[in-house]
């Protein structure tokens, strides 16, 4: 499914951009399933999060949607 692939790509980018010392906290938030806390955590720990996600989605679109 294309939406799942896009989400996987965004998640991989987030993990890549997080400082290594924050990964354990990130994994705990993932396990807790609180999307608001997870989004806040990412915004606090990843500079330019919105731009990073947008660039990832644009790249994804070019890869999968360009003939």
Coordinates of C-alpha atoms in Angstrom, one line a residue:
X1 CA 0.0 0.0 0.0
X2 CA 1.4 3.4 -1.0
X3 CA 0.3 5.2 2.2
X4 CA 2.1 2.6 4.3
X5 CA 5.3 3.0 2.2
X6 CA 5.1 6.8 2.6
X7 CA 4.6 6.5 6.3
X8 CA 7.6 4.1 6.5
X9 CA 9.8 6.6 4.6
X10 CA 8.8 9.5 6.9
X11 CA 9.4 7.3 10.0
X12 CA 12.9 6.3 8.7
X13 CA 13.7 9.9 8.1
X14 CA 12.6 10.9 11.6
X15 CA 14.8 8.1 13.2
X16 CA 17.7 9.2 11.0
X17 CA 17.4 12.9 12.1
X18 CA 16.9 12.2 15.8
X19 CA 20.0 12.6 18.0
X20 CA 21.2 9.1 19.0
X21 CA 20.7 9.8 22.7
X22 CA 17.0 10.4 22.1
X23 CA 16.2 7.2 20.3
X24 CA 15.2 5.3 23.5
X25 CA 12.8 8.0 24.5
X26 CA 11.4 8.0 20.9
X27 CA 10.8 4.2 21.0
X28 CA 9.1 4.5 24.4
X29 CA 6.7 7.1 23.0
X30 CA 6.0 4.9 20.0
X31 CA 5.2 2.0 22.3
X32 CA 2.8 4.3 24.3
X33 CA 1.0 5.3 21.2
X34 CA 0.3 8.9 22.1
X35 CA 0.5 10.7 18.8
X36 CA 0.4 14.2 20.3
X37 CA 3.4 13.5 22.6
X38 CA 5.2 11.8 19.8
X39 CA 4.7 14.8 17.5
X40 CA 5.8 17.2 20.2
X41 CA 8.9 15.2 21.0
X42 CA 9.9 15.1 17.3
X43 CA 9.3 18.9 17.0
X44 CA 11.5 19.5 20.0
X45 CA 14.3 17.2 18.9
X46 CA 14.4 17.5 15.1
X47 CA 15.3 20.9 13.7
X48 CA 12.9 22.0 10.8
X49 CA 10.7 18.9 11.3
X50 CA 8.0 20.1 9.0
X51 CA 10.4 20.9 6.2
X52 CA 12.1 17.6 6.7
X53 CA 8.9 15.7 6.4
X54 CA 7.8 17.7 3.4
X55 CA 11.1 17.0 1.6
X56 CA 10.8 13.3 2.4
X57 CA 7.2 13.2 1.0
X58 CA 8.3 15.1 -2.2
X59 CA 11.1 12.7 -2.7
X60 CA 8.7 9.8 -2.2
X61 CA 6.2 11.2 -4.6
X62 CA 8.9 11.6 -7.3
X63 CA 10.1 8.0 -6.7
X64 CA 6.7 6.4 -6.9
X65 CA 4.5 8.7 -8.8
X66 CA 6.7 10.0 -11.6
X67 CA 6.3 8.0 -14.9

